[in-house]
Amino acid sequence: MAQPRGGSKRKLPYDDGPEPADAATIRDILHSMSIEQHDPAVVHQLLEFTHRYVSDIFEESRHYADYAAGGADRKEVGVEDVKLAIQTRVNFSFMQPPSRELLSELVRKKNGIPLPMLPIRPGVRLPPDKYCLTAPNYQYRPVNRPRNTQAGHVMAPDGGDAVQPPASKHRASGAQINVKIKSERM
């Protein structure tokens, strides 16, 4: 009985036969990258990826060779056709990091913009409010009136029937709306 490969105890149905040379190569690559334990399916997934990638590259290079021959089917695919297919695949399939020169130019531009001057005032020195997340998003005005916690109404300080709240403007009309709140004291 064959021992499961890849450092895992899981037995896969395709672990019984002899290992293909490509699978041994992928296993050696994983070992050279200090990957000692992995799922046995990883090798097969990498085999499938490389097979698909190489097949697509050769297919595309054959199209480039046909185009270079002027539409006639060429039997031979040149090295330049394969290089062009690889370069095209790399440009459109894999994300390449930006060059060091490009990054340093972007850093130079960004760092060339001076920061806004901080106002001279006591307390914590922060940039203008539009750049801060600490700007208040509400207004708080304390009211020194006793509250009726049962009904949620504001009670008159002298024990009267009602308190006239400050007039507010209606949003739609702009006219003032007076509201009178009555309390039921027993």
Rosetta silent file (secondary structure, phi, psi, omega in degrees, C-alpha in Angstrom):
SEQUENCE: MAQPRGGSKRKLPYDDGPEPADAATIRDILHSMSIEQHDPAVVHQLLEFTHRYVSDIFEESRHYADYAAGGADRKEVGVEDVKLAIQTRVNFSFMQPPSRELLSELVRKKNGIPLPMLPIRPGVRLPPDKYCLTAPNYQYRPVNRPRNTQAGHVMAPDGGDAVQPPASKHRASGAQINVKIKSERM
SCORE:     score description
SCORE:     0.000 S_00000001
   1 L     0.000  133.237 -176.619    0.000    0.000    0.000 S_00000001
   2 L   -76.132  142.356  177.620    1.388    3.398   -1.010 S_00000001
   3 L   -80.891  136.199  177.146    2.124    5.961    1.679 S_00000001
   4 L   -60.899  140.497 -177.264    0.277    9.322    1.254 S_00000001
   5 L   -96.609  162.021  172.863    2.627   12.002   -0.027 S_00000001
   6 L    89.287   11.220  175.597    3.057   15.616    1.056 S_00000001
   7 L    81.363    6.833 -179.660    3.166   15.160    4.808 S_00000001
   8 L  -109.854  150.594  179.206   -0.590   14.580    5.149 S_00000001
   9 L   -87.920   -6.710 -177.270   -2.329   11.454    6.420 S_00000001
  10 L   -71.929  134.226 -178.951   -5.247   11.926    4.036 S_00000001
  11 L  -100.866  126.547  178.184   -5.465    9.234    1.354 S_00000001
  12 L  -106.968  153.189 -177.700   -6.537   10.318   -2.110 S_00000001
  13 H   -63.366  -25.816 -177.308   -7.758    7.970   -4.848 S_00000001
  14 H   -94.730   14.863  178.270   -4.929    9.009   -7.187 S_00000001
  15 H   -86.889   -7.179 -173.196   -2.190    8.259   -4.635 S_00000001
  16 L   -76.850  -39.385 -174.011   -1.982    4.573   -5.539 S_00000001
  17 L   -78.623  177.330  176.952   -0.136    4.691   -8.867 S_00000001
  18 L   -66.663  147.265 -177.359    3.427    5.722   -9.623 S_00000001
  19 L   -77.978  131.304  177.035    4.087    9.432   -9.313 S_00000001
  20 L   -65.768  156.806 -178.778    4.488   11.324  -12.617 S_00000001
  21 H   -62.841  -36.492  179.558    7.796   13.091  -13.200 S_00000001
  22 H   -65.195  -38.216  178.838    6.039   16.483  -13.250 S_00000001
  23 H   -66.246  -38.912  177.538    4.495   15.815   -9.823 S_00000001
  24 H   -64.765  -37.722  178.292    7.921   14.896   -8.442 S_00000001
  25 H   -64.968  -44.025  179.021    9.316   18.145   -9.879 S_00000001
  26 H   -64.544  -39.891  177.363    6.550   20.198   -8.249 S_00000001
  27 H   -63.118  -39.413  177.277    7.120   18.376   -4.967 S_00000001
  28 H   -65.917  -37.201  177.413   10.856   19.199   -5.224 S_00000001
  29 H   -64.412  -44.766  177.598   10.017   22.866   -5.900 S_00000001
  30 H   -60.787  -41.264  179.344    7.778   22.947   -2.817 S_00000001
  31 H   -64.885  -38.366  179.702   10.544   21.299   -0.785 S_00000001
  32 H   -69.122  -21.091  177.189   13.112   23.865   -2.021 S_00000001
  33 L   -92.308   14.232  179.062   10.760   26.631   -0.814 S_00000001
  34 L    64.039   30.918  174.537   10.812   25.030    2.700 S_00000001
  35 L  -100.684   99.541 -175.053    7.246   23.770    2.407 S_00000001
  36 L   -91.152  -38.917 -178.274    7.480   20.414    4.127 S_00000001
  37 L  -115.077  128.681  178.444    3.844   19.718    5.000 S_00000001
  38 L  -156.473  163.405  177.463    0.992   20.274    2.584 S_00000001
  39 L   -69.900  139.392  179.661   -2.168   18.640    1.441 S_00000001
  40 H   -60.213  -25.165 -179.967   -1.533   16.021   -1.261 S_00000001
  41 H   -69.879  -18.810 -179.625   -4.122   17.743   -3.459 S_00000001
  42 H   -61.460  -43.468 -179.685   -1.842   20.809   -3.664 S_00000001
  43 H   -61.165  -43.058 -179.242    0.561   18.986   -5.977 S_00000001
  44 H   -69.542  -35.753  175.983   -2.297   17.934   -8.257 S_00000001
  45 H   -65.755  -41.574  177.464   -3.761   21.460   -8.266 S_00000001
  46 H   -66.546  -36.724  175.363   -0.364   22.891   -9.217 S_00000001
  47 H   -61.501  -44.574  179.553   -0.022   20.239  -11.918 S_00000001
  48 H   -64.023  -42.231  179.287   -3.412   21.219  -13.317 S_00000001
  49 H   -62.342  -47.400 -178.752   -2.520   24.932  -13.211 S_00000001
  50 H   -64.873  -38.835  178.704    0.803   24.438  -14.991 S_00000001
  51 H   -62.954  -45.139  179.839   -0.805   22.194  -17.614 S_00000001
  52 H   -65.244  -42.208 -178.593   -3.546   24.767  -18.292 S_00000001
  53 H   -63.827  -47.427 -178.751   -1.058   27.653  -18.331 S_00000001
  54 H   -67.000  -39.276  178.559    1.376   25.927  -20.713 S_00000001
  55 H   -62.982  -43.038  178.596   -1.459   24.748  -22.980 S_00000001
  56 H   -64.806  -38.904  179.106   -2.843   28.287  -23.211 S_00000001
  57 H   -63.820  -46.582 -179.893    0.620   29.687  -23.939 S_00000001
  58 H   -67.167  -36.289  176.677    1.247   27.220  -26.766 S_00000001
  59 H   -62.560  -45.495 -179.540   -2.242   27.780  -28.170 S_00000001
  60 H   -68.256  -38.322  178.809   -1.699   31.530  -28.189 S_00000001
  61 H   -66.805  -32.124  175.688    1.798   31.211  -29.645 S_00000001
  62 H   -65.785  -38.190  176.590    0.355   29.069  -32.470 S_00000001
  63 H   -64.857  -40.203  177.404   -2.121   31.888  -33.228 S_00000001
  64 H   -64.242  -39.376  179.352    0.756   34.391  -33.297 S_00000001
  65 H   -66.223  -40.459  177.359    2.712   32.123  -35.634 S_00000001
  66 H   -63.833  -40.056  179.729   -0.319   31.789  -37.952 S_00000001
  67 H   -66.813  -38.961  179.973   -0.772   35.557  -37.970 S_00000001
  68 H   -68.588  -27.280  179.933    2.911   36.100  -38.743 S_00000001
  69 L   -82.900   -0.020  177.537    2.673   33.645  -41.657 S_00000001
  70 L    82.622   30.183  176.892   -0.081   35.729  -43.239 S_00000001
  71 L    95.391  -15.618  178.285   -3.014   33.440  -42.478 S_00000001
  72 L   -79.241  143.555  179.503   -1.404   30.216  -43.752 S_00000001
  73 L   -72.580  114.696  176.037   -1.176   27.386  -41.240 S_00000001
  74 L   -92.147  140.851 -179.697    2.431   27.146  -40.150 S_00000001
  75 L   -84.347  -23.850 -175.266    3.522   23.874  -38.661 S_00000001
  76 L  -107.318  137.901  175.061    6.341   25.393  -36.618 S_00000001
  77 L  -107.442  125.034 -177.465    6.001   27.758  -33.690 S_00000001
  78 L   -83.533  166.010  178.933    9.043   29.935  -33.155 S_00000001
  79 H   -63.065  -38.380 -179.950   10.698   30.946  -29.919 S_00000001
  80 H   -63.874  -35.290  177.357    9.674   34.563  -30.529 S_00000001
  81 H   -64.990  -40.890  179.441    6.009   33.489  -30.787 S_00000001
  82 H   -67.703  -41.694  178.706    6.233   31.713  -27.433 S_00000001
  83 H   -62.177  -41.214  178.783    7.981   34.715  -25.828 S_00000001
  84 H   -65.280  -40.474  178.913    5.270   37.033  -27.137 S_00000001
  85 H   -65.355  -40.622  178.607    2.518   34.739  -25.822 S_00000001
  86 H   -65.105  -44.507 -179.145    4.187   34.569  -22.394 S_00000001
  87 H   -63.326  -40.199  178.259    4.631   38.348  -22.261 S_00000001
  88 H   -64.341  -42.849 -179.859    1.004   38.899  -23.254 S_00000001
  89 H   -64.979  -41.534 -179.899   -0.203   36.436  -20.613 S_00000001
  90 H   -65.356  -40.905 -178.475    1.954   38.026  -17.909 S_00000001
  91 H   -66.250  -33.700 -174.089    0.734   41.531  -18.787 S_00000001
  92 H  -104.916  -14.937 -175.949   -2.950   40.618  -18.655 S_00000001
  93 H  -106.872  -33.358 -174.052   -3.157   37.786  -16.113 S_00000001
  94 L  -114.214  140.989  179.510   -0.743   38.576  -13.320 S_00000001
  95 L   -81.757  124.329  178.244   -0.479   41.760  -11.289 S_00000001
  96 L  -102.234  137.338  178.276    2.969   43.259  -11.450 S_00000001
  97 L   -69.210  150.785  178.737    4.150   45.577   -8.690 S_00000001
  98 L   -65.818  154.363 -178.029    4.994   49.122   -9.762 S_00000001
  99 L   -69.244  158.842 -179.923    8.639   49.880  -10.423 S_00000001
 100 H   -63.316  -36.872  179.374   10.812   51.410   -7.736 S_00000001
 101 H   -64.761  -42.769  179.300   11.313   54.538   -9.850 S_00000001
 102 H   -63.275  -44.244  179.158    7.560   55.051  -10.249 S_00000001
 103 H   -63.063  -42.025 -179.298    6.987   54.632   -6.513 S_00000001
 104 H   -67.492  -33.831  176.702    9.773   57.068   -5.628 S_00000001
 105 H   -66.768  -42.265  177.637    8.340   59.632   -8.080 S_00000001
 106 H   -63.996  -39.893  178.541    4.871   59.299   -6.522 S_00000001
 107 H   -64.762  -42.325  178.845    6.370   59.656   -3.042 S_00000001
 108 H   -60.552  -43.083  179.257    8.283   62.762   -4.125 S_00000001
 109 H   -64.660  -45.967 -177.163    5.094   64.353   -5.500 S_00000001
 110 H   -66.815  -41.390 -179.239    3.018   63.524   -2.420 S_00000001
 111 H   -75.870  -13.154  177.392    5.680   64.672    0.022 S_00000001
 112 L   -76.305  -16.892  178.834    6.150   67.894   -1.968 S_00000001
 113 L   -84.091  119.188 -178.410    2.707   69.117   -0.889 S_00000001
 114 L   -71.911  150.582  176.447    3.078   70.963    2.441 S_00000001
 115 L   -74.607  152.420  178.822    0.778   70.129    5.318 S_00000001
 116 L   -65.723  148.352  179.992   -1.713   72.818    6.408 S_00000001
 117 L   -71.501  141.365  178.827   -0.521   75.127    9.167 S_00000001
 118 L   -87.488  138.181  178.561   -1.879   74.407   12.613 S_00000001
 119 L   -69.029  147.491  178.437   -3.603   77.295   14.425 S_00000001
 120 L   -89.173  105.324  179.356   -1.870   78.598   17.509 S_00000001
 121 L  -156.493  159.496 -179.486   -4.309   77.979   20.337 S_00000001
 122 L   -71.504  158.063  177.029   -4.300   76.106   23.631 S_00000001
 123 L   102.340 -163.559 -178.877   -5.247   72.460   23.763 S_00000001
 124 L   -72.556  132.407 -179.006   -4.685   69.604   21.368 S_00000001
 125 L   -90.974  113.656 -179.109   -3.239   70.770   18.068 S_00000001
 126 L  -125.275  156.657  174.498   -5.228   69.273   15.215 S_00000001
 127 L   -67.045  176.438  179.947   -5.504   70.112   11.525 S_00000001
 128 L   -53.503  153.080 -174.613   -8.587   71.984   10.247 S_00000001
 129 H   -57.114  -31.247 -177.452  -11.953   70.418   11.106 S_00000001
 130 H   -68.579  -16.656  177.874  -12.613   69.306    7.541 S_00000001
 131 H   -99.487   -1.843 -175.833   -9.610   66.945    7.804 S_00000001
 132 L  -105.881  147.463  172.490  -10.531   65.568   11.246 S_00000001
 133 L   -91.304    1.240 -178.103  -12.872   62.802   12.205 S_00000001
 134 L   -93.007    1.164  179.874  -13.267   64.480   15.593 S_00000001
 135 L   -64.752  138.165 -178.250  -15.565   67.259   14.342 S_00000001
 136 L   -68.366  140.269  177.870  -18.907   67.195   16.189 S_00000001
 137 L  -110.148   17.070  176.646  -21.814   65.844   14.177 S_00000001
 138 L  -153.011  168.212  175.400  -24.459   67.099   16.606 S_00000001
 139 L  -119.845  139.064 -178.463  -25.195   70.084   18.839 S_00000001
 140 L  -123.249  123.075  178.429  -25.818   69.772   22.539 S_00000001
 141 L  -125.788  107.913 -177.761  -27.579   72.490   24.496 S_00000001
 142 L   -68.774  143.849  178.961  -28.195   71.651   28.168 S_00000001
 143 L  -118.689  129.250 -178.101  -31.583   72.608   29.579 S_00000001
 144 L   -95.044   53.794  179.068  -31.927   73.311   33.295 S_00000001
 145 L  -122.169  143.799  177.129  -35.530   72.144   33.598 S_00000001
 146 L   -70.073  150.238 -177.555  -36.837   69.193   35.561 S_00000001
 147 E  -114.029  142.537  171.949  -38.125   66.331   33.476 S_00000001
 148 E   -88.478  104.471 -174.304  -41.185   64.166   33.913 S_00000001
 149 L   -74.819  -19.980 -179.414  -39.611   60.802   33.328 S_00000001
 150 L   -72.363  -47.134 -175.367  -42.923   58.932   33.190 S_00000001
 151 L   -98.820  -13.725 -179.476  -44.435   60.772   30.241 S_00000001
 152 L    80.883   15.470 -179.125  -41.244   62.159   28.774 S_00000001
 153 E  -100.024  159.621  175.505  -42.500   65.775   28.932 S_00000001
 154 E   -88.234  128.901 -178.399  -40.758   68.843   30.218 S_00000001
 155 L   -95.988  150.649  176.755  -42.384   70.160   33.386 S_00000001
 156 L   -70.072  139.434 -177.913  -42.699   73.799   34.351 S_00000001
 157 L   -64.943  -26.630 -178.062  -40.254   74.767   37.103 S_00000001
 158 L   -92.571    7.056  179.071  -43.012   76.434   39.162 S_00000001
 159 L    84.294   16.566 -178.978  -45.336   73.434   38.996 S_00000001
 160 L   -73.143 -176.694 -176.393  -47.587   74.945   36.333 S_00000001
 161 L   -72.987  -45.995 -173.192  -49.570   73.128   33.718 S_00000001
 162 E  -148.742  162.143  176.541  -47.335   73.388   30.692 S_00000001
 163 E  -118.976  133.904  176.762  -44.124   74.813   29.348 S_00000001
 164 L   -83.385  110.258  178.269  -43.939   76.564   26.030 S_00000001
 165 L   -70.810  160.658  178.497  -40.961   75.004   24.213 S_00000001
 166 L   -60.817  145.862 -179.334  -38.911   77.223   21.972 S_00000001
 167 L   -69.708  142.596  177.190  -40.432   77.750   18.555 S_00000001
 168 E  -120.437  157.632  178.998  -38.917   75.722   15.740 S_00000001
 169 E   -93.942  136.428  177.347  -39.025   76.294   12.024 S_00000001
 170 L   -75.526  136.256 -175.239  -40.776   73.788    9.834 S_00000001
 171 L   -64.165  -41.492 -173.670  -38.433   72.435    7.172 S_00000001
 172 L   -74.416  -45.039 -173.008  -40.860   72.539    4.269 S_00000001
 173 L   -99.008  -23.343 -177.085  -42.460   75.974    4.742 S_00000001
 174 L    82.000   -3.403  179.725  -39.903   77.865    6.790 S_00000001
 175 L   -84.183  154.389  178.653  -42.726   79.134    9.031 S_00000001
 176 E   -77.266  142.525  176.449  -42.571   78.817   12.801 S_00000001
 177 E  -121.406  118.889  178.407  -44.629   76.103   14.450 S_00000001
 178 L   -91.612  135.436 -179.219  -45.496   76.591   18.112 S_00000001
 179 L  -121.706  131.959  178.269  -45.974   73.457   20.174 S_00000001
 180 L  -116.564  126.637 -179.375  -47.643   73.416   23.586 S_00000001
 181 E  -108.317  128.096  178.790  -47.102   70.447   25.852 S_00000001
 182 E  -107.481  146.224  176.592  -49.548   69.846   28.678 S_00000001
 183 L  -116.119  149.365  178.637  -48.883   67.724   31.692 S_00000001
 184 L  -108.327   95.017  178.884  -51.420   65.884   33.773 S_00000001
 185 L   -94.948  141.964  178.776  -50.404   66.323   37.359 S_00000001
 186 L  -109.729    0.000    0.000  -52.445   64.753   40.072 S_00000001
